[in-house]
Coordinates of C-alpha atoms in Angstrom, one line a residue:
X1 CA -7.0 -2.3 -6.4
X2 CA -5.8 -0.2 -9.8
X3 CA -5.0 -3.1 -11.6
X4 CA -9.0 -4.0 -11.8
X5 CA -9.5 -0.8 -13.3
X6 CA -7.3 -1.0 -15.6
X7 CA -4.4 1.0 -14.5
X8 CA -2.0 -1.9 -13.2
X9 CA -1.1 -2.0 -9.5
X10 CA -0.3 1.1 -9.3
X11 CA -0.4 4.5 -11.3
X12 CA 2.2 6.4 -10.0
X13 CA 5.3 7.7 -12.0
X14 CA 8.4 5.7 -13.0
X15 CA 12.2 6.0 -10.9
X16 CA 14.6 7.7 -12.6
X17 CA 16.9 5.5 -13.9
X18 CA 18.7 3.3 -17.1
X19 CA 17.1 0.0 -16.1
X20 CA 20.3 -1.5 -18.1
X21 CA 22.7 0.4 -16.5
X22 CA 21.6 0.7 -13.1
X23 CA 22.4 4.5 -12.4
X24 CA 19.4 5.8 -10.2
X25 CA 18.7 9.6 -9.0
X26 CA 16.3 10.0 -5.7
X27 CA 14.7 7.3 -3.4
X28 CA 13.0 4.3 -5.0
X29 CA 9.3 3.5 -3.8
X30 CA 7.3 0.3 -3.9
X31 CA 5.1 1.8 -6.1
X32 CA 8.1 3.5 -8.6
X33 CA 9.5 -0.1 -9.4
X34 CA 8.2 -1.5 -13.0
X35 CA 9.4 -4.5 -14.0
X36 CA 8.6 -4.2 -18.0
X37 CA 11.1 -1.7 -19.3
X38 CA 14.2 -4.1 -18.3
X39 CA 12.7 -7.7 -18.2
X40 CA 14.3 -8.4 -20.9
X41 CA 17.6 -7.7 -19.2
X42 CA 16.5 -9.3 -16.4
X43 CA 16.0 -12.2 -17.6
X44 CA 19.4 -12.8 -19.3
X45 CA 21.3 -11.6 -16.4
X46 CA 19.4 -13.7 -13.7
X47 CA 17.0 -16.1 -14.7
X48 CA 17.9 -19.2 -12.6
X49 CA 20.3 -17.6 -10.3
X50 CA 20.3 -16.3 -6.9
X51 CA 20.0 -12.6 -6.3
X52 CA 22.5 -10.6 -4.0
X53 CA 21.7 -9.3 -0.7
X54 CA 22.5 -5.8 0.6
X55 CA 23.3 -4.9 4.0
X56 CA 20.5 -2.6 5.6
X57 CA 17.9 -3.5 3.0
X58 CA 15.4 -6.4 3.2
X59 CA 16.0 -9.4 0.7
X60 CA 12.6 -8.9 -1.2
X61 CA 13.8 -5.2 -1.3
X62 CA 16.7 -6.0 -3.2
X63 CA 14.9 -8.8 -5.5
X64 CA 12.2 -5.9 -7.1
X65 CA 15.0 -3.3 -7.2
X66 CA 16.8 -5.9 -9.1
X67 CA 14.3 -6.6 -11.2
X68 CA 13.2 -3.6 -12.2
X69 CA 16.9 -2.3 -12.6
X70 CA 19.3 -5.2 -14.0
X71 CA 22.4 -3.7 -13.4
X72 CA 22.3 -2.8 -10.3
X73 CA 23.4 -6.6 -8.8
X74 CA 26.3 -6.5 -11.1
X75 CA 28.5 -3.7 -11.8
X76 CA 26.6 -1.5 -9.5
X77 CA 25.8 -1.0 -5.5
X78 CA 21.9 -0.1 -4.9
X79 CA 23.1 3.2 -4.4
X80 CA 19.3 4.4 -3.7
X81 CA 17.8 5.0 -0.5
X82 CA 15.0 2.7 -0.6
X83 CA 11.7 4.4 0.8
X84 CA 9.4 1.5 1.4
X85 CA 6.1 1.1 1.4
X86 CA 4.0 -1.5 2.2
X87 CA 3.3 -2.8 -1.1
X88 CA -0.5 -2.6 -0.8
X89 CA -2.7 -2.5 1.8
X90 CA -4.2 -6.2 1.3
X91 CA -1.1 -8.1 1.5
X92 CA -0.3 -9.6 5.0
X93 CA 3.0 -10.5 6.1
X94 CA 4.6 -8.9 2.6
X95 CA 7.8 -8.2 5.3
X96 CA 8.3 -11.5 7.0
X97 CA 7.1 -14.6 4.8
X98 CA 6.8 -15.4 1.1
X99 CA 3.9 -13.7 -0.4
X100 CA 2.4 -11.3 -2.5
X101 CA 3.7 -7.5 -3.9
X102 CA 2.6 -5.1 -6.1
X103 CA 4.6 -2.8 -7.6
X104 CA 3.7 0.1 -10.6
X105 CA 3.2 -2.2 -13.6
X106 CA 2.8 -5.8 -12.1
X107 CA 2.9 -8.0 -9.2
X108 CA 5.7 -10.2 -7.4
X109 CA 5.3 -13.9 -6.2
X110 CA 7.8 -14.6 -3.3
X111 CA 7.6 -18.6 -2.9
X112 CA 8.9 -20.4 0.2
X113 CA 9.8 -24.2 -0.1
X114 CA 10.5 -26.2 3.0
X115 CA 14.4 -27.9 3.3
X116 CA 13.4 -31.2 3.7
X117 CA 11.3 -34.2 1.6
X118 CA 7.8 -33.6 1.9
X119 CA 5.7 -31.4 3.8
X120 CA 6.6 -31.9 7.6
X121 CA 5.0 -29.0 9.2
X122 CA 1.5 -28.2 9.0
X123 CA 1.8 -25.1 7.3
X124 CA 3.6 -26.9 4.2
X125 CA 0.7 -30.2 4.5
X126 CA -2.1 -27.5 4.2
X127 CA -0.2 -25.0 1.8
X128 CA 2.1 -27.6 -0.1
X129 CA 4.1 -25.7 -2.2
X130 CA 5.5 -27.7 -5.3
X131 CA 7.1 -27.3 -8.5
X132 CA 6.3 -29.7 -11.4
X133 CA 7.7 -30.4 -15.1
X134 CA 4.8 -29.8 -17.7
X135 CA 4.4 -29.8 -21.8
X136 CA 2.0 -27.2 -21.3
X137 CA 4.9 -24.5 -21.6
X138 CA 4.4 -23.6 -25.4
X139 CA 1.4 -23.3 -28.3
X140 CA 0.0 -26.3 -28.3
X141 CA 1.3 -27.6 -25.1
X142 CA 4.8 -28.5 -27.6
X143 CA 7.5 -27.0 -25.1
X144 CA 8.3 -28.5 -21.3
X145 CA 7.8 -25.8 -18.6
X146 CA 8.1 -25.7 -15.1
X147 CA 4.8 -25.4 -13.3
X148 CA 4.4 -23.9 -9.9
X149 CA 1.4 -24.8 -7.2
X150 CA 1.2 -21.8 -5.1
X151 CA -1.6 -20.2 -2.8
X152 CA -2.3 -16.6 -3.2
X153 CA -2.9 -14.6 0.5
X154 CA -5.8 -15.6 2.3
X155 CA -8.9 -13.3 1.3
X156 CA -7.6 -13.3 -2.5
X157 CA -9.9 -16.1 -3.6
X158 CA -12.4 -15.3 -7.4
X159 CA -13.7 -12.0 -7.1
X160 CA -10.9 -10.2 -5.9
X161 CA -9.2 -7.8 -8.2
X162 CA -6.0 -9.5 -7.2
X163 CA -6.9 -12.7 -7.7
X164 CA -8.9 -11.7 -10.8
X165 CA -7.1 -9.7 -12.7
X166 CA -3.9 -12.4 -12.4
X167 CA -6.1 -15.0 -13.1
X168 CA -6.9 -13.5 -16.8
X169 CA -3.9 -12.5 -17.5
X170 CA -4.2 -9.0 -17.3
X171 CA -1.1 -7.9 -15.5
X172 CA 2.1 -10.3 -15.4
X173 CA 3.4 -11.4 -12.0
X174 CA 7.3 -12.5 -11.2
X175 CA 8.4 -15.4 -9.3
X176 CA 10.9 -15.0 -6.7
X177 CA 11.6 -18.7 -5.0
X178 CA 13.7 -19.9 -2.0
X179 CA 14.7 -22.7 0.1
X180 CA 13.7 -21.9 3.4
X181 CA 15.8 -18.8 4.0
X182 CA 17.9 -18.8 1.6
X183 CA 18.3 -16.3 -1.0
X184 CA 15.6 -15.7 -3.9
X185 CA 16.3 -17.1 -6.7
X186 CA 14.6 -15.3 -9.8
X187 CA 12.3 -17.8 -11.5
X188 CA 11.0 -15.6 -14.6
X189 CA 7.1 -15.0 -15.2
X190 CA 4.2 -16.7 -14.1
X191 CA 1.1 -17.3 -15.8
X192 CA -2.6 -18.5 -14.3
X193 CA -2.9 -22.4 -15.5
X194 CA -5.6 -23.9 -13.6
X195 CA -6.9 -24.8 -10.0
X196 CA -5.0 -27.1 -8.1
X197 CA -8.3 -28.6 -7.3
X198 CA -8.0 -30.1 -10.4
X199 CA -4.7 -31.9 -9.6
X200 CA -5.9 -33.5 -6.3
X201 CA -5.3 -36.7 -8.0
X202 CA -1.7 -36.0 -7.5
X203 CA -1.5 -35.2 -3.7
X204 CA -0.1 -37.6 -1.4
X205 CA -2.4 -40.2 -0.1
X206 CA -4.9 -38.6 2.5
X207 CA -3.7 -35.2 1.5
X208 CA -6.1 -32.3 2.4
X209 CA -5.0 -29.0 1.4
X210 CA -6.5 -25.4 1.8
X211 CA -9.0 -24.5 -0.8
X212 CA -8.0 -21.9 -3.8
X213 CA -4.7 -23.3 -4.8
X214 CA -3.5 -22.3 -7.9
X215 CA -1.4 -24.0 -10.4
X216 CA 0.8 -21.6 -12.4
X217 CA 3.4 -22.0 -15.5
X218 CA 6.7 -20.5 -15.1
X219 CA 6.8 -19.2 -18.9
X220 CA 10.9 -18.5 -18.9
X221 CA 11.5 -22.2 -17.9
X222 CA 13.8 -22.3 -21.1
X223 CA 15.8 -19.1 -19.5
X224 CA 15.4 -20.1 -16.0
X225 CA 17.1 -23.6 -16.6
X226 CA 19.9 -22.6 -18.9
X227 CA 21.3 -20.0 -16.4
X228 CA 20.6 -22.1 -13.6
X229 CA 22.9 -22.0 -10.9
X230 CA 23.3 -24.0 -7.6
X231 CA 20.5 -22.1 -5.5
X232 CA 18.1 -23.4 -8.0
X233 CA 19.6 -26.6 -7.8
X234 CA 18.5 -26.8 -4.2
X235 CA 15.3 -25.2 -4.9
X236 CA 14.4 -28.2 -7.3
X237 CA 15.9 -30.7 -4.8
X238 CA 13.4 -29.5 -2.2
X239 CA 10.6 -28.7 -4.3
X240 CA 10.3 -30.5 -7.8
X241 CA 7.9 -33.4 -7.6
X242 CA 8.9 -36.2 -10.2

């Protein structure tokens, strides 16, 4: 993909639009949304908090729009008509399950947790989700931070420019994360950590999980927590492991 080149996930031109006010002109694409110009914004209007939904457009529509223009879950309705793409060619199931999306300056994480205590279906036992407090959030390791355990798509494993270029760092990824099908809760910026091979000591007794786990920080934990609201609540009650 771009982003191994060096051109992010996708060189194409920016939407027109005030990322702050949410006024935009023209359809929006997959490939149009960046998340940088307004991430500050972002942040401090929905870090920790559910996102809205929109009749006629999919949720995960309506969490990159909203990411990539603030306003438009607040004062505004997404006025656009959303001409979607599929966000690139190597994600699977990008329309139906959480997963993987690329839009023009970085990628999207959309995290599914499981209602219930513990991994009950086989899906969750082999892919087992989980969020985790950590002191690794600052320089230093000085400042607590969540830290997410998530599986990239099948196929995205080390030497794939997906896998690759997130793994160093070179383009930033957001976390979207939900309770089953609830809505998606914005969870800030995630950042490669290590493998989740390396935590195995911390699985369940008899655990055996797919390969290629990865463990990521959540690097706005600090934002994330203090706007909190209950849908993250619920999201810690099904997926924080203490």
């Amino acid at each position: 993909v771009a982003a191994a080149r060096g051109h992010g996930p996708h060189a194409t031109r920016a939407p027109e639009a005030d990322p702050q006010q949410g006024a935009v002109t023209g359809a929006i694409t997959a490939t149009d949304i960046r998340f940088g110009p307004a991430l500050h914004d972002f942040l401090q209007r929905w870090a920790g908090r559910a996102l809205p939904r929109r009749p006629g457009l999919h949720p995960k529509d309506v969490a990159l729009l909203v990411a990539s223009h603030p306003g438009l879950g607040v004062e505004h309705a997404l006025l656009a008509e959303v001409e979607w793409r599929a966000p690139a060619a190597e994600v699977s199931g990008y329309d139906r399950r959480g997963g993987l999306a690329a839009v023009g300056d970085a990628f999207a994480f959309f995290v599914s947790f499981s209602r219930g205590k513990g991994p009950a279906r086989y899906f969750d036992r082999k892919y087992p989700n989980t969020l985790r407090r950590s002191c690794n959030g600052g320089p230093g390791g000085s400042r607590e931070a969540l830290e997410l355990t998530w599986w990239l798509p099948p196929g995205m494993g080390p030497g794939h420019a997906v896998h690759d270029s997130l793994v160093a760092g070179a383009w930033p990824a957001l976390v979207f994360a939900r309770v089953e099908r609830g809505p998606w809760v914005a969870c800030g910026r995630a950042r490669y950590a290590r493998r989740e091979e390396e935590d195995a000591h911390l699985r369940p007794p008899g655990a055996r999980t797919a390969p290629g786990g990865i463990v990521w920080v959540l690097e706005d934990t600090e934002a994330v927590l203090r706007g909190a609201g209950r849908e993250f609540e619920r999201l810690c009650e099904c997926a924080l492991v203490r």
